[in-house]
Amino acid sequence: MVIFFEGYTMILLNAAESRELDRISQEKYQIPSYSLMTRAGEAVGDALVERFSDATPDVLVVVGKGNNGGDGFVAGRRLIQDGFAVRAVLLGRATDLKGDAARAHAEFRASGGNVIEASEESNLEAALVKRPTAVIDAIFGTGLNAEVKDRPRRAIEIVNSFAVPTVAVDIASGVNSDTGAIMGVAIRASLTVTFGFAKFGHVSYPGAGQTGELRIVDIGFAPRAIEEIAPRGRFLERADLQHLLHPRPENSHKGMYGHPLVIAGSRGKSGAVLLASRAALRAGAGLVTAAVPESVQPIVAAGQAELMTEPIADRDGHFDGAHAPDALKMLLEGKNVLIVGPGIGLTDDTKRLIEWLISDASERDRAMLIDADGLNALAAIGCEALKRARGPVVLTPHPGEASRLLGVKTTAINDDRISAARNLAERTGSTVLIKGSRSVIASPDGDVYVNSTGNPGMSTPGMGDALSGIVGAMLGQHMRPLDALALGVFLHGYAADRVAQRIGRIGYIAGDLIDELPAALEALSK
């Protein structure tokens, strides 16, 4: 996705916040609603000409009955005034239009625009029989929250079949603006022009795949209205994170940059410990100690010379839940972050260990990150147990792990990762990452971030272990959990993007990403 800005930074709004921005701007700050509609529609028309200058001989505007349709009529009028041939298909009757949308329709007609009213399915097929050279999609806006059916559904299917440049007004019709879910069917836009701020649906899959290029334009919302709404959503980009990276003083020493304790591993899964530990070292941790089942300690110790290791009592290759806590208590002093879960397996002993870590090892100045089988053990004992933790907790589930924590199907997580992350953060009091393309971060205070980095080549073993180490290193360097997750997730994907660009998008592995971290950090800091 290519994003163009005209005004505001990459704050994300949900549908309710979008409506409130409109309402406050109009009612409290006396900005005329039709002025906003005019600027919006004209921006759409101008964007079509600028981006697809060779595709304007025959422009089709497909409009719904709401204000999104009004924006479409204004865009059509703008194009007619600029000398282009434009026709409109209204999915309904002109008598259905109200307020600003009715006014925009009248002005479009007055400018010479032709409107075909497709109030029946048969009318629609006839109205859309001629293939245009470009389409403006003004069927649904950001308020869509039900499955698309009947005439609108058929109109979207026909528009997609044209395979011509398509500009969506505010959001591609059929995409849920809060979640990115496709509500049955959605326009495949070449360019989306949205107003004031981006919406969660623009940057969250699968809706992000329907957005095309995204252009954010300032149409004159009241700045104070934006301040009153105080949106908490962000699309993380490089500029958002550079303030977290600081040059190290010349007289640095390793004690200044944190000491994560990695509690991980089991027989056959020593690699998870090494990946998490190496990633923490490469992400700048001053010291790293790995506490592992004693049966795998020699393997881990041999795998990374710079890593300190401690053998912990085990049973059948896993941590011994009855005896491991006594050994771990002796290791906690001097460790300012715990990285728990990679490769530990799911046993009764693991569950007992997680319960002990939550109740006894968590401290106000010692953050705990739980990942992988640590999360599965947490799901088995109930994620509400985290309310007992005395220190900050970070959870990093993939959708399957999140589904077990929340007691829902994985499809429900993937359908709405924004709400799932918020729900999990609220239920546990933790800062939460739900991993995947466009990973979602949610804090218990209501912040929601969507990450912009990463690529399909990351779909390989060990990437999650590496991420745990990276975020753990940031927590150890005294970042608050939200900042540590934001920087860690962005850096993880950014390093992967650099590797993919250098050696290819398929076939690189977690170790390649980890080795790229120092160069990626250096590049981000500039």
Short mmCIF file of C-alpha atoms in Angstrom, two decimals:
data_model
loop_
_atom_site.label_atom_id
_atom_site.label_comp_id
_atom_site.label_asym_id
_atom_site.label_seq_id
_atom_site.Cartn_x
_atom_site.Cartn_y
_atom_site.Cartn_z
CA MET A 1 0.00 0.00 0.00
CA VAL A 2 1.27 3.46 -0.91
CA ILE A 3 -0.01 6.22 1.37
CA PHE A 4 -0.18 9.89 0.50
CA PHE A 5 -0.76 12.51 3.18
CA GLU A 6 -2.37 15.90 2.79
CA GLY A 7 -2.63 17.22 6.32
CA TYR A 8 -2.89 14.94 9.28
CA THR A 9 -0.55 12.21 10.49
CA MET A 10 -1.43 8.53 10.41
CA ILE A 11 -3.96 8.47 13.21
CA LEU A 12 -6.65 5.80 12.84
CA LEU A 13 -10.33 6.39 13.49
CA ASN A 14 -13.19 3.98 13.96
CA ALA A 15 -16.66 4.63 12.53
CA ALA A 16 -18.01 6.16 15.74
CA GLU A 17 -15.09 8.58 15.93
CA SER A 18 -15.59 9.52 12.27
CA ARG A 19 -19.25 10.35 12.93
CA GLU A 20 -18.32 12.33 16.02
CA LEU A 21 -15.70 14.30 14.08
CA ASP A 22 -18.38 15.25 11.58
CA ARG A 23 -20.92 16.13 14.26
CA ILE A 24 -18.65 18.27 16.45
CA SER A 25 -17.19 20.12 13.46
CA GLN A 26 -20.66 21.00 12.25
CA GLU A 27 -22.61 21.58 15.45
CA LYS A 28 -20.01 23.09 17.77
CA TYR A 29 -17.68 24.81 15.31
CA GLN A 30 -20.26 25.78 12.67
CA ILE A 31 -18.51 24.20 9.72
CA PRO A 32 -21.27 23.69 7.11
CA SER A 33 -21.85 20.04 6.31
CA TYR A 34 -22.15 20.75 2.60
CA SER A 35 -18.80 22.51 2.67
CA LEU A 36 -17.23 19.30 3.99
CA MET A 37 -19.03 17.23 1.34
CA THR A 38 -17.93 19.60 -1.42
CA ARG A 39 -14.28 19.46 -0.42
CA ALA A 40 -14.44 15.69 -0.07
CA GLY A 41 -16.01 15.10 -3.47
CA GLU A 42 -13.74 17.55 -5.24
CA ALA A 43 -10.70 15.86 -3.70
CA VAL A 44 -11.90 12.54 -5.11
CA GLY A 45 -12.36 13.98 -8.60
CA ASP A 46 -8.98 15.67 -8.52
CA ALA A 47 -7.28 12.49 -7.31
CA LEU A 48 -8.75 10.46 -10.17
CA VAL A 49 -7.46 12.91 -12.76
CA GLU A 50 -4.06 13.19 -11.13
CA ARG A 51 -3.53 9.46 -10.65
CA PHE A 52 -5.28 8.07 -13.75
CA SER A 53 -5.05 10.84 -16.31
CA ASP A 54 -5.35 8.40 -19.22
CA ALA A 55 -8.51 6.76 -17.85
CA THR A 56 -10.96 9.65 -17.88
CA PRO A 57 -12.79 9.56 -21.27
CA ASP A 58 -15.78 7.77 -19.71
CA VAL A 59 -16.09 7.92 -15.92
CA LEU A 60 -18.81 5.98 -14.14
CA VAL A 61 -19.90 7.06 -10.66
CA VAL A 62 -21.78 4.36 -8.74
CA VAL A 63 -23.60 5.97 -5.82
CA GLY A 64 -25.58 4.83 -2.82
CA LYS A 65 -28.32 6.70 -1.04
CA GLY A 66 -26.27 8.20 1.81
CA ASN A 67 -23.71 10.96 2.17
CA ASN A 68 -21.03 8.77 0.60
CA GLY A 69 -23.17 8.91 -2.54
CA GLY A 70 -23.35 12.69 -2.16
CA ASP A 71 -19.56 12.83 -2.17
CA GLY A 72 -19.66 10.80 -5.39
CA PHE A 73 -22.06 13.23 -7.06
CA VAL A 74 -19.76 16.14 -6.12
CA ALA A 75 -16.78 14.27 -7.58
CA GLY A 76 -18.74 13.70 -10.79
CA ARG A 77 -19.70 17.37 -10.99
CA ARG A 78 -16.06 18.37 -10.53
CA LEU A 79 -15.02 16.14 -13.42
CA ILE A 80 -17.76 17.49 -15.69
CA GLN A 81 -16.65 21.03 -14.92
CA ASP A 82 -13.13 20.00 -15.90
CA GLY A 83 -14.40 18.75 -19.26
CA PHE A 84 -14.71 15.00 -18.68
CA ALA A 85 -17.59 12.73 -19.68
CA VAL A 86 -19.32 11.41 -16.55
CA ARG A 87 -22.40 9.27 -15.94
CA ALA A 88 -23.84 8.13 -12.63
CA VAL A 89 -25.79 5.08 -11.55
CA LEU A 90 -27.84 5.59 -8.39
CA LEU A 91 -28.67 2.41 -6.47
CA GLY A 92 -32.17 3.56 -5.69
CA ARG A 93 -34.45 6.48 -6.53
CA ALA A 94 -33.64 10.17 -6.44
CA THR A 95 -36.59 10.63 -4.08
CA ASP A 96 -34.73 8.47 -1.54
CA LEU A 97 -31.96 11.06 -1.24
CA LYS A 98 -32.03 13.46 1.69
CA GLY A 99 -30.19 16.59 2.81
CA ASP A 100 -26.71 17.16 1.41
CA ALA A 101 -26.89 14.05 -0.78
CA ALA A 102 -30.06 15.37 -2.47
CA ARG A 103 -28.40 18.75 -3.01
CA ALA A 104 -25.29 17.13 -4.52
CA HIS A 105 -27.52 15.08 -6.86
CA ALA A 106 -29.36 18.21 -8.02
CA GLU A 107 -26.12 20.08 -8.67
CA PHE A 108 -24.68 17.11 -10.56
CA ARG A 109 -27.78 17.07 -12.79
CA ALA A 110 -27.61 20.85 -13.23
CA SER A 111 -24.01 20.58 -14.44
CA GLY A 112 -25.12 18.25 -17.22
CA GLY A 113 -24.59 14.92 -15.51
CA ASN A 114 -26.79 11.98 -16.44
CA VAL A 115 -28.17 9.85 -13.59
CA ILE A 116 -29.66 6.39 -14.12
CA GLU A 117 -31.85 5.26 -11.23
CA ALA A 118 -31.28 1.55 -10.71
CA SER A 119 -34.10 0.80 -8.31
CA GLU A 120 -34.55 -2.75 -9.60
CA GLU A 121 -32.07 -5.56 -10.26
CA SER A 122 -32.96 -5.53 -13.96
CA ASN A 123 -32.40 -1.77 -14.15
CA LEU A 124 -28.98 -2.25 -12.59
CA GLU A 125 -27.81 -4.80 -15.15
CA ALA A 126 -28.88 -2.51 -17.98
CA ALA A 127 -27.34 0.57 -16.38
CA LEU A 128 -23.96 -1.12 -15.96
CA VAL A 129 -23.81 -2.96 -19.28
CA LYS A 130 -21.33 -0.48 -20.79
CA ARG A 131 -17.76 -0.81 -19.53
CA PRO A 132 -16.32 2.58 -18.46
CA THR A 133 -12.69 3.66 -18.48
CA ALA A 134 -12.73 4.52 -14.75
CA VAL A 135 -15.09 4.15 -11.81
CA ILE A 136 -15.78 6.19 -8.69
CA ASP A 137 -17.11 3.95 -5.93
CA ALA A 138 -19.52 5.94 -3.72
CA ILE A 139 -21.86 3.14 -2.61
CA PHE A 140 -21.08 2.71 1.10
CA GLY A 141 -19.01 4.77 3.51
CA THR A 142 -17.52 4.05 6.91
CA GLY A 143 -20.83 3.16 8.58
CA LEU A 144 -21.29 -0.24 6.92
CA ASN A 145 -21.80 -2.95 9.55
CA ALA A 146 -23.95 -5.59 7.82
CA GLU A 147 -23.44 -8.01 4.95
CA VAL A 148 -23.77 -6.47 1.50
CA LYS A 149 -26.76 -7.95 -0.34
CA ASP A 150 -29.06 -7.48 -3.33
CA ARG A 151 -28.40 -4.56 -5.71
CA PRO A 152 -25.33 -3.17 -3.93
CA ARG A 153 -23.73 -6.60 -3.94
CA ARG A 154 -24.41 -7.08 -7.63
CA ALA A 155 -23.16 -3.56 -8.40
CA ILE A 156 -19.86 -4.29 -6.62
CA GLU A 157 -19.46 -7.56 -8.51
CA ILE A 158 -20.03 -5.82 -11.85
CA VAL A 159 -17.66 -2.94 -11.04
CA ASN A 160 -14.94 -5.42 -10.07
CA SER A 161 -15.48 -7.28 -13.35
CA PHE A 162 -14.72 -4.11 -15.33
CA ALA A 163 -11.06 -4.28 -14.20
CA VAL A 164 -10.58 -0.53 -14.72
CA PRO A 165 -9.06 2.09 -12.38
CA THR A 166 -11.47 2.47 -9.46
CA VAL A 167 -11.36 5.27 -6.90
CA ALA A 168 -13.16 4.61 -3.61
CA VAL A 169 -14.76 7.45 -1.69
CA ASP A 170 -13.56 7.25 1.95
CA ILE A 171 -13.33 3.42 2.00
CA ALA A 172 -13.84 0.65 -0.52
CA SER A 173 -17.53 -0.27 -0.42
CA GLY A 174 -18.03 -3.54 1.42
CA VAL A 175 -15.08 -3.12 3.81
CA ASN A 176 -15.87 -2.71 7.51
CA SER A 177 -14.02 0.44 8.52
CA ASP A 178 -13.51 -0.69 12.11
CA THR A 179 -12.09 -4.15 11.45
CA GLY A 180 -11.06 -4.50 7.80
CA ALA A 181 -13.52 -7.39 7.39
CA ILE A 182 -15.14 -7.83 3.99
CA MET A 183 -18.88 -7.79 4.48
CA GLY A 184 -19.67 -10.43 1.88
CA VAL A 185 -18.13 -8.65 -1.11
CA ALA A 186 -16.06 -5.48 -1.53
CA ILE A 187 -14.83 -3.13 -4.23
CA ARG A 188 -11.22 -3.73 -5.33
CA ALA A 189 -10.09 -0.12 -5.34
CA SER A 190 -7.03 1.14 -7.17
CA LEU A 191 -7.03 4.27 -5.01
CA THR A 192 -8.96 5.22 -1.89
CA VAL A 193 -9.40 8.87 -0.94
CA THR A 194 -10.28 9.28 2.71
CA PHE A 195 -10.94 12.40 4.73
CA GLY A 196 -9.06 13.77 7.72
CA PHE A 197 -7.77 10.47 9.04
CA ALA A 198 -7.27 6.91 7.92
CA LYS A 199 -9.62 4.26 9.29
CA PHE A 200 -8.68 0.91 10.84
CA GLY A 201 -10.22 -0.88 7.85
CA HIS A 202 -7.79 0.80 5.46
CA VAL A 203 -4.76 -0.82 7.08
CA SER A 204 -6.16 -4.09 8.50
CA TYR A 205 -6.47 -7.19 6.35
CA PRO A 206 -8.41 -8.32 4.44
CA GLY A 207 -9.75 -4.79 3.89
CA ALA A 208 -6.25 -3.41 3.36
CA GLY A 209 -6.04 -5.58 0.27
CA GLN A 210 -9.09 -3.81 -1.20
CA THR A 211 -7.83 -0.29 -0.51
CA GLY A 212 -5.21 0.14 -3.21
CA GLU A 213 -3.23 3.33 -2.73
CA LEU A 214 -4.51 5.41 0.18
CA ARG A 215 -4.71 9.18 0.00
CA ILE A 216 -5.62 11.11 3.15
CA VAL A 217 -6.92 14.63 2.47
CA ASP A 218 -7.77 17.55 4.73
CA ILE A 219 -11.33 18.70 4.02
CA GLY A 220 -11.56 21.23 6.83
CA PHE A 221 -12.61 19.38 9.97
CA ALA A 222 -12.27 21.61 13.04
CA PRO A 223 -8.87 21.01 14.67
CA ARG A 224 -10.44 21.36 18.11
CA ALA A 225 -12.99 18.69 17.23
CA ILE A 226 -10.10 16.33 16.60
CA GLU A 227 -8.57 17.25 19.96
CA GLU A 228 -11.86 16.57 21.73
CA ILE A 229 -12.22 13.13 20.20
CA ALA A 230 -8.61 12.29 21.13
CA PRO A 231 -8.38 9.14 18.98
CA ARG A 232 -6.11 6.40 20.31
CA GLY A 233 -5.46 4.51 17.07
CA ARG A 234 -2.15 4.72 15.19
CA PHE A 235 -0.65 3.15 12.08
CA LEU A 236 2.97 2.68 13.08
CA GLU A 237 5.55 4.10 10.72
CA ARG A 238 9.19 4.96 11.03
CA ALA A 239 8.71 8.54 12.20
CA ASP A 240 6.49 7.38 15.07
CA LEU A 241 9.31 5.38 16.64
CA GLN A 242 12.53 7.27 16.09
CA HIS A 243 12.10 9.20 19.35
CA LEU A 244 12.54 5.90 21.21
CA LEU A 245 16.05 5.39 19.81
CA HIS A 246 18.83 7.34 21.51
CA PRO A 247 22.58 7.43 20.90
CA ARG A 248 24.49 5.55 23.56
CA PRO A 249 27.05 7.54 25.56
CA GLU A 250 30.69 6.85 24.95
CA ASN A 251 31.18 5.62 28.52
CA SER A 252 28.47 2.94 28.26
CA HIS A 253 28.67 -0.43 29.96
CA LYS A 254 26.55 -3.56 29.68
CA GLY A 255 24.80 -2.96 32.99
CA MET A 256 23.01 0.05 31.48
CA TYR A 257 20.99 -1.84 28.90
CA GLY A 258 18.98 -4.43 30.74
CA HIS A 259 19.28 -8.08 31.66
CA PRO A 260 16.47 -10.31 30.33
CA LEU A 261 15.98 -13.76 31.84
CA VAL A 262 14.71 -16.12 29.13
CA ILE A 263 12.68 -18.96 30.68
CA ALA A 264 12.15 -21.25 27.74
CA GLY A 265 12.93 -24.50 25.98
CA SER A 266 12.33 -28.23 26.34
CA ARG A 267 13.70 -31.40 24.82
CA GLY A 268 13.63 -30.97 21.03
CA LYS A 269 12.95 -27.23 21.27
CA SER A 270 16.25 -25.78 22.36
CA GLY A 271 16.26 -23.71 19.15
CA ALA A 272 13.44 -21.53 20.48
CA VAL A 273 15.61 -20.50 23.44
CA LEU A 274 18.54 -19.68 21.21
CA LEU A 275 16.47 -17.62 18.79
CA ALA A 276 14.82 -15.56 21.54
CA SER A 277 18.14 -15.07 23.37
CA ARG A 278 20.12 -14.18 20.25
CA ALA A 279 17.43 -11.72 19.18
CA ALA A 280 17.59 -10.02 22.59
CA LEU A 281 21.37 -9.70 22.28
CA ARG A 282 21.16 -8.38 18.72
CA ALA A 283 18.46 -5.90 19.76
CA GLY A 284 20.81 -4.33 22.27
CA ALA A 285 20.30 -6.10 25.60
CA GLY A 286 23.31 -5.60 27.86
CA LEU A 287 23.21 -9.16 29.26
CA VAL A 288 21.00 -12.18 28.60
CA THR A 289 20.60 -15.28 30.74
CA ALA A 290 18.67 -18.34 29.59
CA ALA A 291 17.11 -20.58 32.25
CA VAL A 292 16.42 -23.90 30.57
CA PRO A 293 15.64 -27.51 31.51
CA GLU A 294 18.90 -29.11 32.57
CA SER A 295 18.66 -31.78 29.85
CA VAL A 296 18.96 -29.15 27.09
CA GLN A 297 21.35 -26.74 28.84
CA PRO A 298 24.51 -28.09 27.14
CA ILE A 299 22.91 -27.62 23.72
CA VAL A 300 21.87 -24.05 24.46
CA ALA A 301 25.20 -23.15 26.04
CA ALA A 302 27.04 -24.41 22.95
CA GLY A 303 24.76 -22.53 20.62
CA GLN A 304 25.64 -18.96 21.62
CA ALA A 305 28.92 -18.07 23.29
CA GLU A 306 27.71 -14.67 24.52
CA LEU A 307 24.69 -16.17 26.30
CA MET A 308 24.73 -17.13 29.99
CA THR A 309 22.77 -20.27 30.78
CA GLU A 310 21.37 -21.83 33.94
CA PRO A 311 20.18 -25.46 34.16
CA ILE A 312 16.81 -25.85 35.89
CA ALA A 313 15.30 -29.04 37.28
CA ASP A 314 13.33 -30.90 34.62
CA ARG A 315 10.98 -33.81 34.26
CA ASP A 316 10.94 -35.74 30.98
CA GLY A 317 12.69 -32.89 29.18
CA HIS A 318 10.37 -30.12 30.47
CA PHE A 319 10.61 -27.80 33.44
CA ASP A 320 9.75 -29.55 36.71
CA GLY A 321 6.91 -27.43 38.05
CA ALA A 322 7.48 -28.52 41.64
CA HIS A 323 11.22 -27.79 41.83
CA ALA A 324 11.91 -25.20 39.09
CA PRO A 325 10.53 -22.23 41.10
CA ASP A 326 13.14 -22.66 43.85
CA ALA A 327 15.95 -22.51 41.31
CA LEU A 328 14.42 -19.60 39.44
CA LYS A 329 13.99 -17.54 42.61
CA MET A 330 17.76 -17.47 42.93
CA LEU A 331 18.10 -16.13 39.37
CA LEU A 332 15.64 -13.26 39.57
CA GLU A 333 17.94 -10.79 41.29
CA GLY A 334 19.38 -8.35 38.76
CA LYS A 335 17.02 -9.42 35.96
CA ASN A 336 14.67 -6.62 34.90
CA VAL A 337 12.54 -8.52 32.38
CA LEU A 338 11.34 -12.11 32.01
CA ILE A 339 10.81 -13.67 28.58
CA VAL A 340 8.64 -16.72 29.17
CA GLY A 341 7.32 -19.47 26.93
CA PRO A 342 9.22 -20.14 23.70
CA GLY A 343 9.55 -23.90 23.30
CA ILE A 344 8.55 -24.84 26.88
CA GLY A 345 5.78 -27.25 25.83
CA LEU A 346 2.37 -27.64 27.48
CA THR A 347 2.32 -29.92 30.54
CA ASP A 348 0.91 -29.79 34.06
CA ASP A 349 4.38 -28.71 35.18
CA THR A 350 4.33 -25.84 32.70
CA LYS A 351 0.97 -24.65 34.01
CA ARG A 352 2.28 -24.76 37.58
CA LEU A 353 5.37 -22.79 36.54
CA ILE A 354 3.31 -20.08 34.79
CA GLU A 355 1.09 -19.72 37.86
CA TRP A 356 4.16 -19.26 40.06
CA LEU A 357 5.74 -16.74 37.71
CA ILE A 358 2.57 -14.64 37.68
CA SER A 359 2.03 -14.63 41.43
CA ASP A 360 5.61 -14.64 42.75
CA ALA A 361 8.11 -13.54 40.08
CA SER A 362 6.31 -10.50 38.69
CA GLU A 363 7.40 -7.21 40.26
CA ARG A 364 6.62 -3.56 39.63
CA ASP A 365 10.05 -2.96 38.11
CA ARG A 366 10.30 -6.33 36.33
CA ALA A 367 8.17 -6.75 33.21
CA MET A 368 7.16 -10.20 32.02
CA LEU A 369 6.58 -11.16 28.39
CA ILE A 370 4.64 -14.38 27.78
CA ASP A 371 4.68 -16.08 24.38
CA ALA A 372 4.08 -19.43 22.66
CA ASP A 373 3.36 -22.36 25.01
CA GLY A 374 3.48 -19.97 27.92
CA LEU A 375 0.28 -18.51 26.48
CA ASN A 376 -1.25 -21.94 26.02
CA ALA A 377 -0.52 -22.74 29.65
CA LEU A 378 -2.04 -19.40 30.64
CA ALA A 379 -5.17 -20.21 28.63
CA ALA A 380 -5.47 -23.52 30.50
CA ILE A 381 -5.39 -21.83 33.91
CA GLY A 382 -7.44 -18.79 32.81
CA CYS A 383 -6.04 -15.53 31.50
CA GLU A 384 -7.74 -13.59 34.31
CA ALA A 385 -4.94 -14.96 36.53
CA LEU A 386 -2.81 -12.11 35.17
CA LYS A 387 -4.77 -9.69 37.32
CA ARG A 388 -2.63 -11.04 40.19
CA ALA A 389 0.62 -9.95 38.56
CA ARG A 390 2.37 -7.15 40.43
CA GLY A 391 4.36 -5.94 37.43
CA PRO A 392 3.64 -5.10 33.80
CA VAL A 393 2.80 -8.03 31.52
CA VAL A 394 3.09 -8.27 27.73
CA LEU A 395 1.28 -10.98 25.76
CA THR A 396 2.28 -11.82 22.17
CA PRO A 397 -0.17 -14.42 20.80
CA HIS A 398 -0.78 -15.40 17.21
CA PRO A 399 -4.50 -15.72 16.35
CA GLY A 400 -4.68 -19.38 17.42
CA GLU A 401 -3.20 -18.63 20.84
CA ALA A 402 -5.44 -15.57 21.19
CA SER A 403 -8.48 -17.72 20.43
CA ARG A 404 -7.58 -20.07 23.30
CA LEU A 405 -7.03 -17.17 25.69
CA LEU A 406 -10.40 -15.62 24.81
CA GLY A 407 -12.32 -18.88 24.39
CA VAL A 408 -13.44 -18.19 20.83
CA LYS A 409 -12.72 -19.64 17.39
CA THR A 410 -9.62 -18.57 15.51
CA THR A 411 -11.81 -17.27 12.68
CA ALA A 412 -13.39 -14.83 15.14
CA ILE A 413 -9.94 -13.45 15.98
CA ASN A 414 -8.98 -13.08 12.33
CA ASP A 415 -12.31 -11.45 11.48
CA ASP A 416 -11.69 -8.67 14.00
CA ARG A 417 -8.18 -8.56 15.42
CA ILE A 418 -8.69 -4.97 16.58
CA SER A 419 -11.51 -5.91 18.96
CA ALA A 420 -9.77 -9.13 19.98
CA ALA A 421 -6.64 -7.27 21.03
CA ARG A 422 -8.67 -4.68 22.91
CA ASN A 423 -10.70 -7.38 24.64
CA LEU A 424 -7.64 -9.36 25.72
CA ALA A 425 -5.91 -6.22 27.03
CA GLU A 426 -8.99 -5.29 29.01
CA ARG A 427 -9.52 -8.77 30.46
CA THR A 428 -5.93 -9.24 31.55
CA GLY A 429 -4.66 -5.74 32.24
CA SER A 430 -1.77 -6.58 29.91
CA THR A 431 -0.35 -4.90 26.83
CA VAL A 432 -1.22 -7.23 23.95
CA LEU A 433 0.12 -7.98 20.50
CA ILE A 434 -1.87 -10.16 18.11
CA LYS A 435 0.63 -11.26 15.49
CA GLY A 436 0.08 -11.55 11.76
CA SER A 437 0.14 -9.37 8.70
CA ARG A 438 -0.46 -5.86 10.06
CA SER A 439 0.02 -6.97 13.67
CA VAL A 440 -2.23 -5.24 16.21
CA ILE A 441 -1.09 -3.84 19.57
CA ALA A 442 -3.55 -2.86 22.32
CA SER A 443 -2.88 -1.38 25.74
CA PRO A 444 -5.16 -1.62 28.78
CA ASP A 445 -5.52 2.18 28.56
CA GLY A 446 -7.24 1.96 25.16
CA ASP A 447 -4.40 2.60 22.70
CA VAL A 448 -4.51 0.53 19.51
CA TYR A 449 -1.59 0.43 17.07
CA VAL A 450 -1.40 -1.34 13.71
CA ASN A 451 2.08 -2.18 12.43
CA SER A 452 3.13 -1.33 8.89
CA THR A 453 6.25 -3.46 8.39
CA GLY A 454 6.83 -7.08 7.40
CA ASN A 455 6.32 -9.35 4.41
CA PRO A 456 5.13 -12.87 3.51
CA GLY A 457 8.63 -14.30 3.81
CA MET A 458 8.24 -14.12 7.59
CA SER A 459 5.96 -17.16 7.49
CA THR A 460 8.72 -19.46 8.74
CA PRO A 461 9.58 -21.16 12.08
CA GLY A 462 11.15 -19.12 14.84
CA MET A 463 9.96 -15.67 13.82
CA GLY A 464 7.81 -15.40 16.95
CA ASP A 465 10.71 -16.49 19.16
CA ALA A 466 12.86 -13.77 17.62
CA LEU A 467 10.14 -11.20 18.25
CA SER A 468 9.92 -12.20 21.91
CA GLY A 469 13.64 -11.57 22.30
CA ILE A 470 13.47 -8.21 20.54
CA VAL A 471 10.56 -6.92 22.61
CA GLY A 472 12.15 -8.32 25.77
CA ALA A 473 15.33 -6.38 25.01
CA MET A 474 13.31 -3.17 24.65
CA LEU A 475 11.52 -3.82 27.95
CA GLY A 476 14.91 -4.39 29.57
CA GLN A 477 16.02 -0.98 28.32
CA HIS A 478 13.32 0.62 30.47
CA MET A 479 10.71 1.27 27.80
CA ARG A 480 7.08 1.18 28.85
CA PRO A 481 5.31 -1.92 27.49
CA LEU A 482 3.40 -0.08 24.75
CA ASP A 483 6.57 1.56 23.42
CA ALA A 484 8.57 -1.67 23.68
CA LEU A 485 5.95 -3.55 21.67
CA ALA A 486 5.59 -0.77 19.10
CA LEU A 487 9.32 -0.46 18.48
CA GLY A 488 9.95 -4.20 18.73
CA VAL A 489 7.22 -5.19 16.29
CA PHE A 490 8.16 -2.47 13.83
CA LEU A 491 11.86 -3.35 14.03
CA HIS A 492 11.09 -7.06 13.58
CA GLY A 493 9.21 -6.40 10.34
CA TYR A 494 11.65 -3.72 9.20
CA ALA A 495 14.61 -6.07 9.55
CA ALA A 496 12.66 -8.72 7.62
CA ASP A 497 11.92 -6.21 4.87
CA ARG A 498 15.61 -5.38 4.59
CA VAL A 499 16.53 -9.08 4.39
CA ALA A 500 13.85 -9.73 1.77
CA GLN A 501 15.08 -6.84 -0.34
CA ARG A 502 18.65 -8.09 -0.15
CA ILE A 503 18.30 -11.86 -0.62
CA GLY A 504 14.70 -12.43 -1.68
CA ARG A 505 11.22 -12.62 -0.17
CA ILE A 506 11.11 -16.43 0.04
CA GLY A 507 13.51 -18.71 1.88
CA TYR A 508 15.14 -16.45 4.44
CA ILE A 509 14.88 -17.66 8.04
CA ALA A 510 14.61 -16.24 11.54
CA GLY A 511 18.37 -16.31 11.96
CA ASP A 512 18.77 -14.05 8.93
CA LEU A 513 16.37 -11.55 10.47
CA ILE A 514 18.19 -11.64 13.82
CA ASP A 515 21.56 -11.00 12.16
CA GLU A 516 20.04 -7.98 10.40
CA LEU A 517 18.90 -6.31 13.64
CA PRO A 518 21.99 -4.16 14.34
CA ALA A 519 21.97 -2.68 10.83
CA ALA A 520 18.19 -2.20 10.98
CA LEU A 521 18.47 -0.38 14.30
CA GLU A 522 21.22 1.84 12.93
CA ALA A 523 19.14 2.68 9.85
CA LEU A 524 16.03 3.43 11.93
CA SER A 525 17.92 5.82 14.17
CA LYS A 526 18.96 8.09 11.30
#
